[in-house]
mmCIF file of C-alpha atoms in Angstrom:
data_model
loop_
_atom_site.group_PDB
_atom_site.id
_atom_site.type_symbol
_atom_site.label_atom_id
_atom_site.label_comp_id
_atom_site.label_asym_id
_atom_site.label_seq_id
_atom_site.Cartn_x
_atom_site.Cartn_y
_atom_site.Cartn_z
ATOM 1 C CA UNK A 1 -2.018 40.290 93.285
ATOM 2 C CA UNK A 2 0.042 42.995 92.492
ATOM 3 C CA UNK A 3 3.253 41.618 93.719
ATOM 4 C CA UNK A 4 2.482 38.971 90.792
ATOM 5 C CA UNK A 5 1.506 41.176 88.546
ATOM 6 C CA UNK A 6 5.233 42.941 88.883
ATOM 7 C CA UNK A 7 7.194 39.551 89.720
ATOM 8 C CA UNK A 8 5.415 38.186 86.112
ATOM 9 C CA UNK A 9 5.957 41.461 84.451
ATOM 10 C CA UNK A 10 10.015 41.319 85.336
ATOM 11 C CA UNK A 11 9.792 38.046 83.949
ATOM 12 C CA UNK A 12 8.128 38.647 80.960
ATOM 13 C CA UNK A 13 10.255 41.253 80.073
ATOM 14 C CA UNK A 14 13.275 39.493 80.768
ATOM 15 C CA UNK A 15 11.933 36.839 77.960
ATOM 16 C CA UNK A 16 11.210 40.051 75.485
ATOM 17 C CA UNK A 17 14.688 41.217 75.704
ATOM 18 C CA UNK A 18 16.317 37.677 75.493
ATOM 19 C CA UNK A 19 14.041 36.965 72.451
ATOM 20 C CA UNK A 20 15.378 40.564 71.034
ATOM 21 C CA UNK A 21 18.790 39.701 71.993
ATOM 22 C CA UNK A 22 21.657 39.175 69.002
ATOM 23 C CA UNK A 23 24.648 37.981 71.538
ATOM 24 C CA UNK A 24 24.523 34.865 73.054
ATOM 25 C CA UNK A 25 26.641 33.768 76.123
ATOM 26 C CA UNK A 26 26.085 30.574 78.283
ATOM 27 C CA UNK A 27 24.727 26.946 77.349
ATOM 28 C CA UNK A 28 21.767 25.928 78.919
ATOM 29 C CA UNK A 29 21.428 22.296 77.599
ATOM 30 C CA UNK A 30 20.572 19.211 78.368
ATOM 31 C CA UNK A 31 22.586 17.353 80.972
ATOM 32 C CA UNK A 32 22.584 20.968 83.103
ATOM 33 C CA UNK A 33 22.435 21.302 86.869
ATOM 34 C CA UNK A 34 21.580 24.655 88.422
ATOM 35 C CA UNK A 35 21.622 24.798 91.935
ATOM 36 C CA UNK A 36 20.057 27.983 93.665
ATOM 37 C CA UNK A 37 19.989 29.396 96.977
ATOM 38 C CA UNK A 38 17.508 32.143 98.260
ATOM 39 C CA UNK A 39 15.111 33.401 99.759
ATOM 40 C CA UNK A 40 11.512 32.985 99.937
ATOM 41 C CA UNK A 41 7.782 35.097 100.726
ATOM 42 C CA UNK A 42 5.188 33.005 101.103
ATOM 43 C CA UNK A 43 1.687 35.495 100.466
ATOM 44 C CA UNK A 44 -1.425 33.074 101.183
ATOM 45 C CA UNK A 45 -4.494 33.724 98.941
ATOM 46 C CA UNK A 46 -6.508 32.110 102.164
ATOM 47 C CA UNK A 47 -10.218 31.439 102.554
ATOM 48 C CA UNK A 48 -11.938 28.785 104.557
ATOM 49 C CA UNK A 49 -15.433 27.130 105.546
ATOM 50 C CA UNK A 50 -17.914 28.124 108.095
ATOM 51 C CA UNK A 51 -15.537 26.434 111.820
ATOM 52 C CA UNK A 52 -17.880 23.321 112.553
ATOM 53 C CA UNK A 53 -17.989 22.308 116.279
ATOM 54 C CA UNK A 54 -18.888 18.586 116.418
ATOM 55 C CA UNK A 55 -22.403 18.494 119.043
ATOM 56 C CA UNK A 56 -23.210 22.268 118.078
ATOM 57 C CA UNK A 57 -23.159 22.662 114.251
ATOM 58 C CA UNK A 58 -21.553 25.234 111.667
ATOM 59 C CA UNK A 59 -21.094 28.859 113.174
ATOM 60 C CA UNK A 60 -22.000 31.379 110.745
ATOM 61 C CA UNK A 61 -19.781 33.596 109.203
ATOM 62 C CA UNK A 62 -16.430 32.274 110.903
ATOM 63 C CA UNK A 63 -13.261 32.186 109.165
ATOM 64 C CA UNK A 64 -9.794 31.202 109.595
ATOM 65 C CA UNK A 65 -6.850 33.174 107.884
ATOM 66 C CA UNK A 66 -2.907 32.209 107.486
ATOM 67 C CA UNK A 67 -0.759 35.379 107.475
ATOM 68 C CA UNK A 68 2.396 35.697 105.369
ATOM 69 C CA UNK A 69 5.423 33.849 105.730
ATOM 70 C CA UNK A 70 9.061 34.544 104.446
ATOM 71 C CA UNK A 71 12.208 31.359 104.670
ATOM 72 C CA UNK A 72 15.187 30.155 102.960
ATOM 73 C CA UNK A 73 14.564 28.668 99.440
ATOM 74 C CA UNK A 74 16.778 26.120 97.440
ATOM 75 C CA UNK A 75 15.452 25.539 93.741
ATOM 76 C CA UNK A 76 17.002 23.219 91.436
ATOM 77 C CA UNK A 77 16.979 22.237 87.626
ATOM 78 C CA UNK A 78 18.229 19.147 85.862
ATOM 79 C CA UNK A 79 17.915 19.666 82.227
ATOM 80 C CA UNK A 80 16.862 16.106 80.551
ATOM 81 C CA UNK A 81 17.198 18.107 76.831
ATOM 82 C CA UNK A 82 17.842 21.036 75.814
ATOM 83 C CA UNK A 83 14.924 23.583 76.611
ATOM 84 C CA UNK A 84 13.373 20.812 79.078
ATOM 85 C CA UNK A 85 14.109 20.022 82.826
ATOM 86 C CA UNK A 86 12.516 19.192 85.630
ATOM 87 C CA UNK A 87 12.265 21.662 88.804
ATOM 88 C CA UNK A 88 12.502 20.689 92.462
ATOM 89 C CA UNK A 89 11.406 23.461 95.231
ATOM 90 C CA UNK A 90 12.201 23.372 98.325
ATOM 91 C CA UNK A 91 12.942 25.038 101.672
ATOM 92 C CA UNK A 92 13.531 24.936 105.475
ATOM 93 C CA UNK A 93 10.035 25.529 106.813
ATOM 94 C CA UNK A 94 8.300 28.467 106.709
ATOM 95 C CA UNK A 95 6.525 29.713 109.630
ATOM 96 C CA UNK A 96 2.688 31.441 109.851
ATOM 97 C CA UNK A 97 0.615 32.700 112.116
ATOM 98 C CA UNK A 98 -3.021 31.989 112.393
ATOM 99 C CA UNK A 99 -5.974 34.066 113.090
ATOM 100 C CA UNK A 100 -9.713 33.540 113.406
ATOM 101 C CA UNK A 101 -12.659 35.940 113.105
ATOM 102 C CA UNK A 102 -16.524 35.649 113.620
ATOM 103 C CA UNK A 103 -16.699 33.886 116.769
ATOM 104 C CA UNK A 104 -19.778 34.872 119.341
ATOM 105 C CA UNK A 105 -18.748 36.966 121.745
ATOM 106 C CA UNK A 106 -18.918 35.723 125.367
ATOM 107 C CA UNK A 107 -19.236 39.331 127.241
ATOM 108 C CA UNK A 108 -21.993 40.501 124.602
ATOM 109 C CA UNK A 109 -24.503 38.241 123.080
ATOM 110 C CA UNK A 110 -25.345 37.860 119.619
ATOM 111 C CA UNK A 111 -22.061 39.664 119.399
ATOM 112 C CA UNK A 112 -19.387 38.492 116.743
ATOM 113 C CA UNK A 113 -15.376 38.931 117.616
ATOM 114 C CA UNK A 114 -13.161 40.086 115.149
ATOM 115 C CA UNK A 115 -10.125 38.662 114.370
ATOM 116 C CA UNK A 116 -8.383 36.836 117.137
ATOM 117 C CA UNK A 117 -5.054 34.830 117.704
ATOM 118 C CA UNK A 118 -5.794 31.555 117.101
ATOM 119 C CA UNK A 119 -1.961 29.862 116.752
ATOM 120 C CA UNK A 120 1.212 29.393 114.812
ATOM 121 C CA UNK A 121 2.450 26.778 112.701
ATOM 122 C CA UNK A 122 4.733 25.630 110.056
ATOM 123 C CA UNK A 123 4.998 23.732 106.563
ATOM 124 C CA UNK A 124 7.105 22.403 103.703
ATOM 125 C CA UNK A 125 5.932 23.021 100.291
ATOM 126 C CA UNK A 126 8.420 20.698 98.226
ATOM 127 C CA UNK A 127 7.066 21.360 94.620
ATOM 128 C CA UNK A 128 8.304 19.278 91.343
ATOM 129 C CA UNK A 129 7.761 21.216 87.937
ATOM 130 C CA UNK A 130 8.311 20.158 84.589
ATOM 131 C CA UNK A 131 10.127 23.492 83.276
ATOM 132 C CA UNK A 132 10.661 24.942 79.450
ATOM 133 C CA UNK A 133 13.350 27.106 78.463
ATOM 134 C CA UNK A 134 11.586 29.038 75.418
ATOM 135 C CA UNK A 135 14.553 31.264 74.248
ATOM 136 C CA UNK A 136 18.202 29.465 72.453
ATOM 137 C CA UNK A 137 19.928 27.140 74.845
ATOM 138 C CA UNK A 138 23.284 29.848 74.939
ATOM 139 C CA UNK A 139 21.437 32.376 76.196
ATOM 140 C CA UNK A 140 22.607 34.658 78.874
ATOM 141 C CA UNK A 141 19.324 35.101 80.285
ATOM 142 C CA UNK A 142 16.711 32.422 80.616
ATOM 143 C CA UNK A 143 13.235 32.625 81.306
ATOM 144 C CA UNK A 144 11.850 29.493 82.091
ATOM 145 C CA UNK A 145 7.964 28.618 82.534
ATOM 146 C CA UNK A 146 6.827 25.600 84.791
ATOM 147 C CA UNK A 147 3.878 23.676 85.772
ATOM 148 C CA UNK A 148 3.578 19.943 88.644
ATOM 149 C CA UNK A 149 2.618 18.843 91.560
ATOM 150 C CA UNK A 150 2.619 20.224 94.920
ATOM 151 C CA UNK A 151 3.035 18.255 98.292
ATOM 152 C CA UNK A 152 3.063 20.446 101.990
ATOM 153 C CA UNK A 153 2.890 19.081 105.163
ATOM 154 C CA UNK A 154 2.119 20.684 108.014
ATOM 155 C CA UNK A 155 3.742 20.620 111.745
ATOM 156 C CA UNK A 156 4.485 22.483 114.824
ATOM 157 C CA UNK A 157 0.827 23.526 114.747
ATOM 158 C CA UNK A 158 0.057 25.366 117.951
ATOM 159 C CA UNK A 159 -2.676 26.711 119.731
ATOM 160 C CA UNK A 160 -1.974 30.480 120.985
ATOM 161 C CA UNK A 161 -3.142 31.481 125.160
ATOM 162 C CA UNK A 162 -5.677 33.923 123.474
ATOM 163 C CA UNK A 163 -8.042 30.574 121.835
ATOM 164 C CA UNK A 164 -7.034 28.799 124.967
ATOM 165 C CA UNK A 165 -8.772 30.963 127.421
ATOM 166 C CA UNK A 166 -11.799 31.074 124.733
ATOM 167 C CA UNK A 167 -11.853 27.552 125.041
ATOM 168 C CA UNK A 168 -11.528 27.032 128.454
ATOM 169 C CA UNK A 169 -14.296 29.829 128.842
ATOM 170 C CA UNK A 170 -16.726 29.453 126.673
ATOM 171 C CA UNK A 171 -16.821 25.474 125.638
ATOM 172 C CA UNK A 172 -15.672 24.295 128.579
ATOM 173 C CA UNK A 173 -12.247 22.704 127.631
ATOM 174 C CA UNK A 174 -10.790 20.915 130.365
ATOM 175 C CA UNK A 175 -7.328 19.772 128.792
ATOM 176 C CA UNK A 176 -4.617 21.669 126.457
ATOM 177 C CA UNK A 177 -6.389 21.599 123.108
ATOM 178 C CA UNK A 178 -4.484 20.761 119.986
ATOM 179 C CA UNK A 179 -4.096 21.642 116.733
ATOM 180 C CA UNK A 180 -3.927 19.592 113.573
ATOM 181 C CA UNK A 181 -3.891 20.497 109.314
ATOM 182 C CA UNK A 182 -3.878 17.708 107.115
ATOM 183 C CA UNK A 183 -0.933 17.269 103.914
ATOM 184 C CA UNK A 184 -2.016 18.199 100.843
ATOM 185 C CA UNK A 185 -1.546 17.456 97.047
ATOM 186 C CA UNK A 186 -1.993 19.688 94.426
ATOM 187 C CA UNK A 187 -1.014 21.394 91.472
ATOM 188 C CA UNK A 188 1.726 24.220 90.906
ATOM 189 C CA UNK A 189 2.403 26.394 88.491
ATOM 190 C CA UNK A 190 5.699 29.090 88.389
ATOM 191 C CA UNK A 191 7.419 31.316 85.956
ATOM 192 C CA UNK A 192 11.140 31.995 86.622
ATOM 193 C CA UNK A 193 14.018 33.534 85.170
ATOM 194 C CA UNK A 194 17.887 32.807 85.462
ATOM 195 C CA UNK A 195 20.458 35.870 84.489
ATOM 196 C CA UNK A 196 23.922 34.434 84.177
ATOM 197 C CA UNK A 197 26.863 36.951 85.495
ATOM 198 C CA UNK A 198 29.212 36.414 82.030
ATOM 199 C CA UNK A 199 30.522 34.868 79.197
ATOM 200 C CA UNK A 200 32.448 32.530 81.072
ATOM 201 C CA UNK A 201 30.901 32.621 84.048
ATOM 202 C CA UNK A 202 28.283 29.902 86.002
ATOM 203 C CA UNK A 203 27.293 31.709 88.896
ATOM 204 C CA UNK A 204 23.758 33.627 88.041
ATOM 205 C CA UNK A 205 20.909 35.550 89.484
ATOM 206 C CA UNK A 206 17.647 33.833 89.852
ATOM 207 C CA UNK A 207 13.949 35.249 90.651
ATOM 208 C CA UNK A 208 10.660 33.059 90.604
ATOM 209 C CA UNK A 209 7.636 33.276 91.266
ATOM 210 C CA UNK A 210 5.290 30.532 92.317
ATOM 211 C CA UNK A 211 1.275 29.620 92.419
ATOM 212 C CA UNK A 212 0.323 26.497 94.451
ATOM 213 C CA UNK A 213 -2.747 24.673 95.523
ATOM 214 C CA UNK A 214 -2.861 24.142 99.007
ATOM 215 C CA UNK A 215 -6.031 22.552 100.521
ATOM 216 C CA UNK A 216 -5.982 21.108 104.177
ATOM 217 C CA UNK A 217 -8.614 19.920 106.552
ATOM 218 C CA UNK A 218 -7.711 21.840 110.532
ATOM 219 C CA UNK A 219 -8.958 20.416 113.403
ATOM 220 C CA UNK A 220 -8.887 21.023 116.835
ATOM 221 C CA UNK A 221 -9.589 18.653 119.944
ATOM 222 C CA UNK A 222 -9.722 19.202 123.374
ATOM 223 C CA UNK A 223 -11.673 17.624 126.549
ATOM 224 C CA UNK A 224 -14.243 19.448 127.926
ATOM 225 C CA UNK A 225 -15.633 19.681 131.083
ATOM 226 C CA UNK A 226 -18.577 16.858 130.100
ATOM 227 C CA UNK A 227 -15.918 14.291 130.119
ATOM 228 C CA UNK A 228 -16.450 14.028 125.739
ATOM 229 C CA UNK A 229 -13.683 15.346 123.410
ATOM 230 C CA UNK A 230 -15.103 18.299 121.447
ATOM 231 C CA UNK A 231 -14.138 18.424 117.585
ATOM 232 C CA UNK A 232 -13.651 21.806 115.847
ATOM 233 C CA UNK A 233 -13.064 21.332 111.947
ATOM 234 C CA UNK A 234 -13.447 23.519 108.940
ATOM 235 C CA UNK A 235 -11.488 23.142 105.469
ATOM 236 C CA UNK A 236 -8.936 25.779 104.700
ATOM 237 C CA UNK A 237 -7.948 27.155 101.200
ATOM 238 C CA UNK A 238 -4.418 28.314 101.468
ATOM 239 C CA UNK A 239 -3.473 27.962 97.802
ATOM 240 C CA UNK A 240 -0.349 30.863 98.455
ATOM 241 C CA UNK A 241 1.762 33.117 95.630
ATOM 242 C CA UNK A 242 5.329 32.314 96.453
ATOM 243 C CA UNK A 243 8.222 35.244 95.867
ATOM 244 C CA UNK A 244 11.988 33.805 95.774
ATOM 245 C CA UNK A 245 15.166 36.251 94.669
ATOM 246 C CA UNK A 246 18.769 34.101 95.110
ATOM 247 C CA UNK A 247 22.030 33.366 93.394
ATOM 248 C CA UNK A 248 22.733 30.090 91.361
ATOM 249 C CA UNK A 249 25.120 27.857 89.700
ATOM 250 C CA UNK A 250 25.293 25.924 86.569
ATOM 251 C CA UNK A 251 27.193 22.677 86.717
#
């Protein structure tokens, strides 16, 4: 929370100085495309339910938590009128590890682990925002405020040697187990601000900062050594801040 707290404060006072502002530089209006390139931090807000093991019930005070994740971003803007556009996120996938704490020991009963390695995997968060330039369209700086719809999907989910073994040792899985996190939909929300370079010039500086909603249903499967397929679920909250600095250009 306090990276937000500073990324919306840089923001914020970008829009102060713009609104204070008596020069004004580049157009911003409608019929604009800005094209940006950067890079992203992905900082999950993660909680999750109770892990549910189909056959043995809920296991108290478990919990699954995705770690931080950093890629390449590319952001655009088509401007359909002046102080309007729509916003398109995207990236190439962004990669996080996965851990898992509260599971029962197996050396000392009635025991609890802490957290352990449970796997990796990775996800696209495209994100389409409807966006509002508040300040005059020939601005030089332009602080932009946008709220949509979020879609990630998940893939390249893996299960790490460390929750292997556990398996292997402790429920009796027979067979590789895998791991699988459902898409999700939700909403988005982001506040962003472009800083053109000159006058003249097109090329700009772009930072942005993102909130989205991302809910998914994990599950893990493996055979176990009664010849039935055992089921391990729980619903995970990952609902991350995203951080993106890059360069840009207005055509």
């Amino acid at each position: 929370m306090k990276a937000a707290n500073k990324a919306i404060g840089v923001i914020a006072a970008a829009l102060a100085t713009t609104l204070g502002a008596s020069q004004c530089l580049a157009d911003y209006e409608q019929g604009d495309f800005v094209l940006r390139i950067g890079w992203g931090y992905v900082d999950p807000s993660d909680d999750s339910d109770w892990l549910d093991i189909n056959g043995v019930g809920r296991l108290p005070d478990t919990r699954v938590y995705v770690d931080t994740g950093d890629s390449a971003t590319i952001t655009a803007t088509w401007l359909f009128a002046d102080h309007f556009g729509l916003g398109l996120l995207a990236a190439i996938p962004f990669e996080h590890d996965l851990e898992v704490s509260g599971l029962p020991d197996p050396v000392n009963p009635g025991a609890r682990l802490g957290k352990v390695d449970l796997g990796d995997l990775e996800h696209l968060p495209p994100t389409l925002t409807v966006q509002w330039f508040p300040v005059c369209k020939e601005s030089w700086v332009q602080p932009y405020v946008g709220f949509g719809v979020n879609f990630t999907t998940f893939m390249d989910e893996d299960i790490s040697n460390v929750a292997q073994a556990y398996f292997e040792d402790v429920l009796g899985a027979v067979s590789n187990a895998d791991l699988n996190l459902d898409d999700s939909w939700g909403l988005a929300g982001e506040l962003g601000v472009d800083i053109m370079f000159g006058r003249d010039s097109n090329w700009l500086f772009n930072a942005a900062v993102w909130y989205l909603d991302i809910d998914t249903d994990a599950k893990i499967y493996f055979r176990n050594d009664q010849g039935f397929t055992t089921r391990i679920s729980t619903d995970v909250e990952v609902d991350p801040w995203v951080y993106s600095v890059g360069l840009g250009y207005k055509f």
